PDB file of C-alpha atoms in Angstrom:
ATOM      1  CA  MET A   1     -69.775  24.377 163.082  1.00  0.00           C
ATOM      2  CA  PRO A   2     -66.003  23.892 163.673  1.00  0.00           C
ATOM      3  CA  ARG A   3     -64.760  20.341 163.899  1.00  0.00           C
ATOM      4  CA  LYS A   4     -61.748  19.155 165.912  1.00  0.00           C
ATOM      5  CA  TYR A   5     -59.063  16.947 164.388  1.00  0.00           C
ATOM      6  CA  ASN A   6     -55.921  15.439 165.935  1.00  0.00           C
ATOM      7  CA  THR A   7     -52.745  15.077 163.916  1.00  0.00           C
ATOM      8  CA  VAL A   8     -49.334  13.698 164.807  1.00  0.00           C
ATOM      9  CA  THR A   9     -46.200  15.242 163.384  1.00  0.00           C
ATOM     10  CA  PRO A  10     -42.904  13.396 163.880  1.00  0.00           C
ATOM     11  CA  THR A  11     -40.021  15.380 165.249  1.00  0.00           C
ATOM     12  CA  SER A  12     -36.853  15.853 163.309  1.00  0.00           C
ATOM     13  CA  SER A  13     -35.257  12.840 165.064  1.00  0.00           C
ATOM     14  CA  GLN A  14     -37.918  10.531 163.667  1.00  0.00           C
ATOM     15  CA  LEU A  15     -37.946  11.769 160.065  1.00  0.00           C
ATOM     16  CA  GLY A  16     -35.098   9.519 159.077  1.00  0.00           C
ATOM     17  CA  ILE A  17     -36.836   6.259 160.075  1.00  0.00           C
ATOM     18  CA  ILE A  18     -40.463   6.971 159.055  1.00  0.00           C
ATOM     19  CA  THR A  19     -41.504   6.034 155.572  1.00  0.00           C
ATOM     20  CA  ALA A  20     -43.659   8.180 153.355  1.00  0.00           C
ATOM     21  CA  ASP A  21     -46.667   5.894 153.875  1.00  0.00           C
ATOM     22  CA  GLU A  22     -46.249   6.079 157.649  1.00  0.00           C
ATOM     23  CA  LEU A  23     -45.935   9.848 157.483  1.00  0.00           C
ATOM     24  CA  GLU A  24     -49.187  10.041 155.475  1.00  0.00           C
ATOM     25  CA  SER A  25     -50.877   7.756 158.016  1.00  0.00           C
ATOM     26  CA  ALA A  26     -49.659   9.974 160.806  1.00  0.00           C
ATOM     27  CA  SER A  27     -51.730  12.806 159.426  1.00  0.00           C
ATOM     28  CA  ILE A  28     -54.968  10.809 159.209  1.00  0.00           C
ATOM     29  CA  LEU A  29     -57.907  12.803 160.513  1.00  0.00           C
ATOM     30  CA  SER A  30     -59.138  11.164 163.618  1.00  0.00           C
ATOM     31  CA  GLY A  31     -62.791  11.230 162.547  1.00  0.00           C
ATOM     32  CA  ASP A  32     -62.438   9.937 158.950  1.00  0.00           C
ATOM     33  CA  ALA A  33     -63.483   6.390 159.625  1.00  0.00           C
ATOM     34  CA  ASP A  34     -66.295   7.244 161.991  1.00  0.00           C
ATOM     35  CA  ASP A  35     -69.865   8.214 161.404  1.00  0.00           C
ATOM     36  CA  ASP A  36     -71.066  11.824 161.443  1.00  0.00           C
ATOM     37  CA  LYS A  37     -71.879  11.752 165.108  1.00  0.00           C
ATOM     38  CA  THR A  38     -68.374  10.557 166.049  1.00  0.00           C
ATOM     39  CA  ARG A  39     -66.774  13.130 163.731  1.00  0.00           C
ATOM     40  CA  ASP A  40     -68.456  15.971 165.559  1.00  0.00           C
ATOM     41  CA  THR A  41     -67.344  14.558 169.004  1.00  0.00           C
ATOM     42  CA  PRO A  42     -63.928  15.797 170.182  1.00  0.00           C
ATOM     43  CA  ARG A  43     -61.333  13.011 170.726  1.00  0.00           C
ATOM     44  CA  ASP A  44     -59.174  12.671 173.810  1.00  0.00           C
ATOM     45  CA  PRO A  45     -55.599  13.757 172.914  1.00  0.00           C
ATOM     46  CA  ASN A  46     -54.231  10.946 175.115  1.00  0.00           C
ATOM     47  CA  ASP A  47     -56.083   8.313 173.069  1.00  0.00           C
ATOM     48  CA  PHE A  48     -54.627   9.683 169.882  1.00  0.00           C
ATOM     49  CA  GLN A  49     -51.144   9.780 171.457  1.00  0.00           C
ATOM     50  CA  ASN A  50     -51.442   6.084 172.307  1.00  0.00           C
ATOM     51  CA  TYR A  51     -52.514   5.459 168.704  1.00  0.00           C
ATOM     52  CA  ALA A  52     -49.470   7.324 167.429  1.00  0.00           C
ATOM     53  CA  VAL A  53     -47.026   5.465 169.710  1.00  0.00           C
ATOM     54  CA  ASN A  54     -48.458   1.942 169.567  1.00  0.00           C
ATOM     55  CA  ILE A  55     -49.813   1.739 166.035  1.00  0.00           C
ATOM     56  CA  LEU A  56     -47.617   4.170 164.109  1.00  0.00           C
ATOM     57  CA  GLN A  57     -44.629   3.517 166.360  1.00  0.00           C
ATOM     58  CA  VAL A  58     -43.790   7.185 166.660  1.00  0.00           C
ATOM     59  CA  GLU A  59     -42.249   7.796 170.046  1.00  0.00           C
ATOM     60  CA  ASP A  60     -41.144  11.371 169.766  1.00  0.00           C
ATOM     61  CA  ALA A  61     -44.019  13.353 168.232  1.00  0.00           C
ATOM     62  CA  GLU A  62     -46.008  16.489 168.665  1.00  0.00           C
ATOM     63  CA  ILE A  63     -49.742  16.095 169.154  1.00  0.00           C
ATOM     64  CA  GLN A  64     -51.735  18.985 167.632  1.00  0.00           C
ATOM     65  CA  GLU A  65     -55.419  19.665 167.835  1.00  0.00           C
ATOM     66  CA  LEU A  66     -56.792  21.542 164.836  1.00  0.00           C
ATOM     67  CA  HIS A  67     -60.087  23.402 164.580  1.00  0.00           C
ATOM     68  CA  VAL A  68     -61.283  23.588 160.979  1.00  0.00           C
ATOM     69  CA  GLU A  69     -64.254  25.711 159.946  1.00  0.00           C
ATOM     70  CA  HIS A  70     -66.367  23.968 157.334  1.00  0.00           C
ATOM     71  CA  ALA A  71     -68.564  26.245 155.210  1.00  0.00           C
ATOM     72  CA  PRO A  72     -72.132  24.936 155.039  1.00  0.00           C
ATOM     73  CA  THR A  73     -72.998  23.470 151.676  1.00  0.00           C
ATOM     74  CA  LYS A  74     -76.436  23.736 150.153  1.00  0.00           C
ATOM     75  CA  PRO A  75     -77.707  20.392 148.942  1.00  0.00           C
ATOM     76  CA  SER A  76     -78.324  20.351 145.235  1.00  0.00           C
ATOM     77  CA  SER A  77     -81.921  19.988 144.164  1.00  0.00           C
ATOM     78  CA  PRO A  78     -82.701  16.720 142.370  1.00  0.00           C
ATOM     79  CA  TRP A  79     -85.136  18.681 140.174  1.00  0.00           C
ATOM     80  CA  LYS A  80     -82.542  21.141 138.906  1.00  0.00           C
ATOM     81  CA  LYS A  81     -81.663  20.052 135.425  1.00  0.00           C
ATOM     82  CA  THR A  82     -79.685  21.692 132.630  1.00  0.00           C
ATOM     83  CA  CYS A  83     -81.341  21.744 129.236  1.00  0.00           C
ATOM     84  CA  GLU A  84     -78.766  21.558 126.521  1.00  0.00           C
ATOM     85  CA  MET A  85     -79.135  21.245 122.783  1.00  0.00           C
ATOM     86  CA  PRO A  86     -76.432  20.106 120.383  1.00  0.00           C
ATOM     87  CA  ARG A  87     -75.108  22.978 118.304  1.00  0.00           C
ATOM     88  CA  SER A  88     -75.841  21.157 115.070  1.00  0.00           C
ATOM     89  CA  VAL A  89     -79.508  20.772 116.019  1.00  0.00           C
ATOM     90  CA  LEU A  90     -79.692  24.450 117.054  1.00  0.00           C
ATOM     91  CA  LEU A  91     -78.156  25.528 113.738  1.00  0.00           C
ATOM     92  CA  ILE A  92     -80.636  23.439 111.745  1.00  0.00           C
ATOM     93  CA  PHE A  93     -83.562  24.833 113.748  1.00  0.00           C
ATOM     94  CA  THR A  94     -82.370  28.449 113.237  1.00  0.00           C
ATOM     95  CA  ASN A  95     -81.964  27.967 109.483  1.00  0.00           C
ATOM     96  CA  PHE A  96     -85.430  26.458 109.304  1.00  0.00           C
ATOM     97  CA  LEU A  97     -86.983  29.500 110.989  1.00  0.00           C
ATOM     98  CA  ILE A  98     -85.151  31.893 108.653  1.00  0.00           C
ATOM     99  CA  MET A  99     -86.294  29.974 105.577  1.00  0.00           C
ATOM    100  CA  LEU A 100     -89.868  29.900 106.909  1.00  0.00           C
ATOM    101  CA  VAL A 101     -89.929  33.699 107.359  1.00  0.00           C
ATOM    102  CA  ILE A 102     -88.484  34.291 103.878  1.00  0.00           C
ATOM    103  CA  ALA A 103     -90.996  31.904 102.299  1.00  0.00           C
ATOM    104  CA  THR A 104     -93.900  33.650 104.072  1.00  0.00           C
ATOM    105  CA  LEU A 105     -92.774  37.068 102.864  1.00  0.00           C
ATOM    106  CA  CYS A 106     -92.431  35.787  99.302  1.00  0.00           C
ATOM    107  CA  VAL A 107     -95.943  34.342  99.343  1.00  0.00           C
ATOM    108  CA  VAL A 108     -97.394  37.628 100.658  1.00  0.00           C
ATOM    109  CA  PHE A 109     -95.463  39.648  98.057  1.00  0.00           C
ATOM    110  CA  ILE A 110     -96.539  37.451  95.138  1.00  0.00           C
ATOM    111  CA  TYR A 111    -100.152  37.475  96.357  1.00  0.00           C
ATOM    112  CA  GLN A 112    -100.243  41.278  96.647  1.00  0.00           C
ATOM    113  CA  LYS A 113     -98.501  41.789  93.291  1.00  0.00           C
ATOM    114  CA  SER A 114    -101.287  39.863  91.624  1.00  0.00           C
ATOM    115  CA  LYS A 115    -103.796  42.454  92.839  1.00  0.00           C
ATOM    116  CA  VAL A 116    -104.911  45.642  91.082  1.00  0.00           C
ATOM    117  CA  GLY A 117    -102.798  48.831  91.358  1.00  0.00           C
ATOM    118  CA  ILE A 118    -103.546  52.539  91.686  1.00  0.00           C
ATOM    119  CA  GLY A 119    -106.215  53.856  89.283  1.00  0.00           C
ATOM    120  CA  GLU A 120    -107.148  50.424  87.929  1.00  0.00           C
ATOM    121  CA  SER A 121    -110.699  49.064  87.801  1.00  0.00           C
ATOM    122  CA  CYS A 122    -112.076  47.103  90.747  1.00  0.00           C
ATOM    123  CA  SER A 123    -115.331  45.870  92.198  1.00  0.00           C
ATOM    124  CA  THR A 124    -114.390  45.329  95.860  1.00  0.00           C
ATOM    125  CA  ASP A 125    -111.558  46.354  98.204  1.00  0.00           C
ATOM    126  CA  SER A 126    -110.133  42.820  98.013  1.00  0.00           C
ATOM    127  CA  ASP A 127    -109.328  43.436  94.322  1.00  0.00           C
ATOM    128  CA  CYS A 128    -106.881  46.224  95.231  1.00  0.00           C
ATOM    129  CA  ASN A 129    -103.367  45.950  96.593  1.00  0.00           C
ATOM    130  CA  SER A 130    -103.982  46.552 100.304  1.00  0.00           C
ATOM    131  CA  TYR A 131    -100.252  46.179 101.035  1.00  0.00           C
ATOM    132  CA  VAL A 132     -99.767  49.716  99.684  1.00  0.00           C
ATOM    133  CA  GLY A 133    -103.024  51.009 101.224  1.00  0.00           C
ATOM    134  CA  LEU A 134    -105.284  50.907  98.171  1.00  0.00           C
ATOM    135  CA  MET A 135    -109.046  50.506  98.401  1.00  0.00           C
ATOM    136  CA  CYS A 136    -111.832  50.351  95.850  1.00  0.00           C
ATOM    137  CA  THR A 137    -113.597  53.702  95.468  1.00  0.00           C
ATOM    138  CA  ALA A 138    -116.093  54.397  92.661  1.00  0.00           C
ATOM    139  CA  GLY A 139    -114.799  51.392  90.721  1.00  0.00           C
ATOM    140  CA  LYS A 140    -111.135  52.456  90.919  1.00  0.00           C
ATOM    141  CA  CYS A 141    -108.318  51.439  93.270  1.00  0.00           C
ATOM    142  CA  SER A 142    -107.300  54.590  95.120  1.00  0.00           C
ATOM    143  CA  CYS A 143    -106.195  55.896  98.501  1.00  0.00           C
ATOM    144  CA  SER A 144    -108.675  56.824 101.209  1.00  0.00           C
ATOM    145  CA  SER A 145    -109.983  60.382 101.529  1.00  0.00           C
ATOM    146  CA  VAL A 146    -107.352  61.225 104.166  1.00  0.00           C
ATOM    147  CA  GLN A 147    -104.412  59.829 102.165  1.00  0.00           C
ATOM    148  CA  PHE A 148    -102.642  60.460  98.856  1.00  0.00           C
ATOM    149  CA  TRP A 149    -100.488  58.401  96.486  1.00  0.00           C
ATOM    150  CA  ASN A 150     -96.788  59.312  96.799  1.00  0.00           C
ATOM    151  CA  GLY A 151     -95.702  57.162  93.867  1.00  0.00           C
ATOM    152  CA  ARG A 152     -95.218  53.978  95.856  1.00  0.00           C
ATOM    153  CA  ARG A 153     -97.985  53.760  98.423  1.00  0.00           C
ATOM    154  CA  CYS A 154    -100.776  55.651 100.178  1.00  0.00           C
ATOM    155  CA  VAL A 155     -99.573  58.037 102.877  1.00  0.00           C
ATOM    156  CA  SER A 156    -101.371  60.432 105.207  1.00  0.00           C
ATOM    157  CA  GLN A 157    -102.326  63.832 103.823  1.00  0.00           C
ATOM    158  CA  ARG A 158    -100.309  66.786 105.003  1.00  0.00           C
ATOM    159  CA  THR A 159    -101.409  69.411 107.465  1.00  0.00           C
ATOM    160  CA  PHE A 160    -101.210  73.200 107.461  1.00  0.00           C
ATOM    161  CA  ASN A 161     -97.970  74.883 106.324  1.00  0.00           C
ATOM    162  CA  ARG A 162     -96.454  71.650 104.915  1.00  0.00           C
ATOM    163  CA  SER A 163     -94.893  71.618 101.433  1.00  0.00           C
ATOM    164  CA  CYS A 164     -96.946  70.162  98.568  1.00  0.00           C
ATOM    165  CA  THR A 165     -97.157  69.829  94.810  1.00  0.00           C
ATOM    166  CA  SER A 166    -100.931  69.310  94.482  1.00  0.00           C
ATOM    167  CA  SER A 167    -104.039  69.792  96.620  1.00  0.00           C
ATOM    168  CA  SER A 168    -104.527  66.009  96.827  1.00  0.00           C
ATOM    169  CA  GLN A 169    -101.551  65.948  99.200  1.00  0.00           C
ATOM    170  CA  CYS A 170    -103.225  68.339 101.643  1.00  0.00           C
ATOM    171  CA  ASP A 171    -105.803  67.393 104.286  1.00  0.00           C
ATOM    172  CA  SER A 172    -109.119  68.031 102.565  1.00  0.00           C
ATOM    173  CA  LEU A 173    -111.115  67.261 105.725  1.00  0.00           C
ATOM    174  CA  VAL A 174    -109.944  70.577 107.192  1.00  0.00           C
ATOM    175  CA  GLN A 175    -110.297  72.343 103.798  1.00  0.00           C
ATOM    176  CA  LEU A 176    -106.588  72.744 103.049  1.00  0.00           C
ATOM    177  CA  THR A 177    -105.421  73.266  99.467  1.00  0.00           C
ATOM    178  CA  CYS A 178    -101.969  73.525  97.890  1.00  0.00           C
ATOM    179  CA  ARG A 179    -101.181  77.190  97.255  1.00  0.00           C
ATOM    180  CA  ASN A 180     -98.218  79.394  96.402  1.00  0.00           C
ATOM    181  CA  ILE A 181     -97.595  81.342  99.601  1.00  0.00           C
ATOM    182  CA  THR A 182     -95.083  84.163  99.990  1.00  0.00           C
ATOM    183  CA  ILE A 183     -93.517  84.515 103.413  1.00  0.00           C
ATOM    184  CA  ALA A 184     -90.690  86.997 103.977  1.00  0.00           C
ATOM    185  CA  SER A 185     -90.137  87.439 100.203  1.00  0.00           C
ATOM    186  CA  TYR A 186     -89.837  83.663  99.748  1.00  0.00           C
ATOM    187  CA  THR A 187     -92.566  81.845  97.800  1.00  0.00           C
ATOM    188  CA  ASP A 188     -93.271  78.160  98.283  1.00  0.00           C
ATOM    189  CA  SER A 189     -96.105  75.702  97.618  1.00  0.00           C
ATOM    190  CA  LEU A 190     -97.754  74.971 100.954  1.00  0.00           C
ATOM    191  CA  CYS A 191    -100.920  73.380 102.279  1.00  0.00           C
ATOM    192  CA  TRP A 192    -102.906  76.481 103.126  1.00  0.00           C
ATOM    193  CA  CYS A 193    -106.411  77.751 103.752  1.00  0.00           C
ATOM    194  CA  SER A 194    -108.329  79.600 101.024  1.00  0.00           C
ATOM    195  CA  ASP A 195    -108.290  83.388 100.835  1.00  0.00           C
ATOM    196  CA  SER A 196    -111.577  83.584 102.715  1.00  0.00           C
ATOM    197  CA  GLN A 197    -110.342  81.452 105.636  1.00  0.00           C
ATOM    198  CA  TYR A 198    -107.616  81.350 108.284  1.00  0.00           C
ATOM    199  CA  TRP A 199    -106.016  78.487 110.271  1.00  0.00           C
ATOM    200  CA  ARG A 200    -107.366  78.108 113.782  1.00  0.00           C
ATOM    201  CA  GLY A 201    -107.957  75.155 116.096  1.00  0.00           C
ATOM    202  CA  GLY A 202    -106.569  72.612 113.644  1.00  0.00           C
ATOM    203  CA  LYS A 203    -108.838  73.578 110.749  1.00  0.00           C
ATOM    204  CA  CYS A 204    -109.588  76.326 108.273  1.00  0.00           C
ATOM    205  CA  THR A 205    -112.136  78.828 109.609  1.00  0.00           C
ATOM    206  CA  ASP A 206    -113.958  81.580 107.733  1.00  0.00           C
ATOM    207  CA  LEU A 207    -112.371  85.011 108.073  1.00  0.00           C
ATOM    208  CA  LYS A 208    -114.284  87.552 110.120  1.00  0.00           C
ATOM    209  CA  THR A 209    -115.959  90.532 108.582  1.00  0.00           C
ATOM    210  CA  PHE A 210    -116.467  94.116 109.672  1.00  0.00           C
ATOM    211  CA  ASN A 211    -117.114  94.773 113.373  1.00  0.00           C
ATOM    212  CA  GLU A 212    -116.733  91.090 114.429  1.00  0.00           C
ATOM    213  CA  THR A 213    -114.634  90.352 117.501  1.00  0.00           C
ATOM    214  CA  CYS A 214    -111.012  89.319 116.946  1.00  0.00           C
ATOM    215  CA  SER A 215    -107.751  88.703 118.771  1.00  0.00           C
ATOM    216  CA  SER A 216    -105.376  89.314 115.848  1.00  0.00           C
ATOM    217  CA  SER A 217    -105.523  90.789 112.342  1.00  0.00           C
ATOM    218  CA  SER A 218    -105.025  87.316 110.814  1.00  0.00           C
ATOM    219  CA  GLU A 219    -108.647  86.551 111.793  1.00  0.00           C
ATOM    220  CA  CYS A 220    -110.043  89.511 109.858  1.00  0.00           C
ATOM    221  CA  ASP A 221    -110.803  89.367 106.143  1.00  0.00           C
ATOM    222  CA  PHE A 222    -107.723  90.947 104.583  1.00  0.00           C
ATOM    223  CA  ASN A 223    -109.439  90.757 101.196  1.00  0.00           C
ATOM    224  CA  ASP A 224    -111.661  93.555 102.483  1.00  0.00           C
ATOM    225  CA  TYR A 225    -108.615  95.336 104.007  1.00  0.00           C
ATOM    226  CA  LEU A 226    -109.859  94.746 107.541  1.00  0.00           C
ATOM    227  CA  THR A 227    -107.521  94.681 110.543  1.00  0.00           C
ATOM    228  CA  CYS A 228    -108.093  93.946 114.205  1.00  0.00           C
ATOM    229  CA  ILE A 229    -108.466  97.257 116.050  1.00  0.00           C
ATOM    230  CA  ASN A 230    -109.462  97.286 119.725  1.00  0.00           C
ATOM    231  CA  GLY A 231    -110.753  93.703 119.520  1.00  0.00           C
ATOM    232  CA  ARG A 232    -112.883  94.308 116.402  1.00  0.00           C
ATOM    233  CA  CYS A 233    -112.309  93.829 112.684  1.00  0.00           C
ATOM    234  CA  ASP A 234    -112.277  97.373 111.352  1.00  0.00           C
ATOM    235  CA  CYS A 235    -110.770  99.628 108.689  1.00  0.00           C
ATOM    236  CA  ASN A 236    -107.638 101.603 109.484  1.00  0.00           C
ATOM    237  CA  SER A 237    -107.790 105.338 110.245  1.00  0.00           C
ATOM    238  CA  THR A 238    -107.389 106.390 106.596  1.00  0.00           C
ATOM    239  CA  GLN A 239    -110.280 104.206 105.382  1.00  0.00           C
ATOM    240  CA  PHE A 240    -114.000 103.707 105.991  1.00  0.00           C
ATOM    241  CA  TRP A 241    -116.302 100.690 105.654  1.00  0.00           C
ATOM    242  CA  ASN A 242    -118.244 100.982 102.412  1.00  0.00           C
ATOM    243  CA  TYR A 243    -120.624  98.080 103.071  1.00  0.00           C
ATOM    244  CA  GLY A 244    -118.431  95.307 101.732  1.00  0.00           C
ATOM    245  CA  TYR A 245    -114.822  96.501 101.967  1.00  0.00           C
ATOM    246  CA  CYS A 246    -112.624  99.209 103.351  1.00  0.00           C
ATOM    247  CA  GLU A 247    -112.249 102.210 101.064  1.00  0.00           C
ATOM    248  CA  ASN A 248    -109.947 105.200 101.300  1.00  0.00           C
ATOM    249  CA  LYS A 249    -111.577 108.241 102.865  1.00  0.00           C
ATOM    250  CA  ARG A 250    -112.618 110.955 100.457  1.00  0.00           C
ATOM    251  CA  LEU A 251    -110.614 114.108  99.937  1.00  0.00           C
ATOM    252  CA  TYR A 252    -111.977 117.576  99.404  1.00  0.00           C
ATOM    253  CA  GLY A 253    -114.662 117.526  96.708  1.00  0.00           C
ATOM    254  CA  GLY A 254    -115.121 113.762  96.887  1.00  0.00           C
ATOM    255  CA  GLN A 255    -118.540 112.173  97.066  1.00  0.00           C
ATOM    256  CA  CYS A 256    -119.750 111.199 100.537  1.00  0.00           C
ATOM    257  CA  PHE A 257    -122.781 110.128 102.494  1.00  0.00           C
ATOM    258  CA  SER A 258    -121.466 111.025 105.959  1.00  0.00           C
ATOM    259  CA  THR A 259    -118.605 112.942 107.470  1.00  0.00           C
ATOM    260  CA  TYR A 260    -117.136 109.501 108.423  1.00  0.00           C
ATOM    261  CA  TRP A 261    -116.281 109.150 104.724  1.00  0.00           C
ATOM    262  CA  CYS A 262    -114.226 112.318 104.689  1.00  0.00           C
ATOM    263  CA  ASN A 263    -110.489 112.399 105.212  1.00  0.00           C
ATOM    264  CA  ASN A 264    -109.948 113.939 108.603  1.00  0.00           C
ATOM    265  CA  ALA A 265    -106.396 114.817 107.677  1.00  0.00           C
ATOM    266  CA  THR A 266    -107.896 118.032 106.317  1.00  0.00           C
ATOM    267  CA  ALA A 267    -109.126 120.063 109.229  1.00  0.00           C
ATOM    268  CA  GLY A 268    -112.852 120.883 109.187  1.00  0.00           C
ATOM    269  CA  LEU A 269    -113.640 118.625 106.213  1.00  0.00           C
ATOM    270  CA  GLN A 270    -117.191 117.314 106.464  1.00  0.00           C
ATOM    271  CA  CYS A 271    -119.878 115.793 104.267  1.00  0.00           C
ATOM    272  CA  SER A 272    -122.347 118.324 102.869  1.00  0.00           C
ATOM    273  CA  THR A 273    -125.168 118.212 100.364  1.00  0.00           C
ATOM    274  CA  GLN A 274    -123.732 121.379  98.860  1.00  0.00           C
ATOM    275  CA  LEU A 275    -120.333 121.811  97.347  1.00  0.00           C
ATOM    276  CA  PRO A 276    -117.959 120.975 100.174  1.00  0.00           C
ATOM    277  CA  THR A 277    -115.812 123.772 101.477  1.00  0.00           C
ATOM    278  CA  ALA A 278    -112.876 123.859 103.810  1.00  0.00           C
ATOM    279  CA  GLY A 279    -113.894 125.624 106.945  1.00  0.00           C
TER     280      GLY A 279
END
């Protein structure tokens, strides 16, 4: 809310006879000595003019009424306190925490070092160094069945198509073993399924045999030379299924049990109980 103040400013003719103290008094706010209620009540300019002439003895003066806008101030809360800590105390406290952490780590390290390492005898899991993942299995400290020892600690076994140096590094739960696999003329040791299996659904699955349904040739038993033809594991057109594997079809004069065994590249070739002839 704007407040009204009255000030008196001497004219240039009075400046020579008014002292500095009188000049300061001439600019006294009219409401300074009053209570809050009086401060907010406008003064009569005539009353202030009489004050200026009779008290300050200023005869030739300009009376000005000023309106000053006071921004509202929010009272400070008596409960608002500032928590401060001397820097020296803070430094001591920080150093104490650092030393406490270091001491804890040292105790844990010394305690674990006193325990049994990989391949050493044990009676319970608590005898083995659990910090590196060891557990007591069959009287020896070793990694769990889904982990292997990498020279420093137990780590998770590797999945399909990951590099390896031994089968212990491969996930045995899904029947992976470490094998030399050639891909695009490059041979590498990889975690792979056995020759009688293929990788599907996150595990090794047995290869499919003759006439079983398939979606790709990788599902068919390549050891028996089967490929996926029209959704079935079958021999290619130059072979026949000889009850266990695909075999090349027989040429003229070859032994057969059905015309299916004969090479149809030769026109009219068929299986006969007599000496076969080309028709």
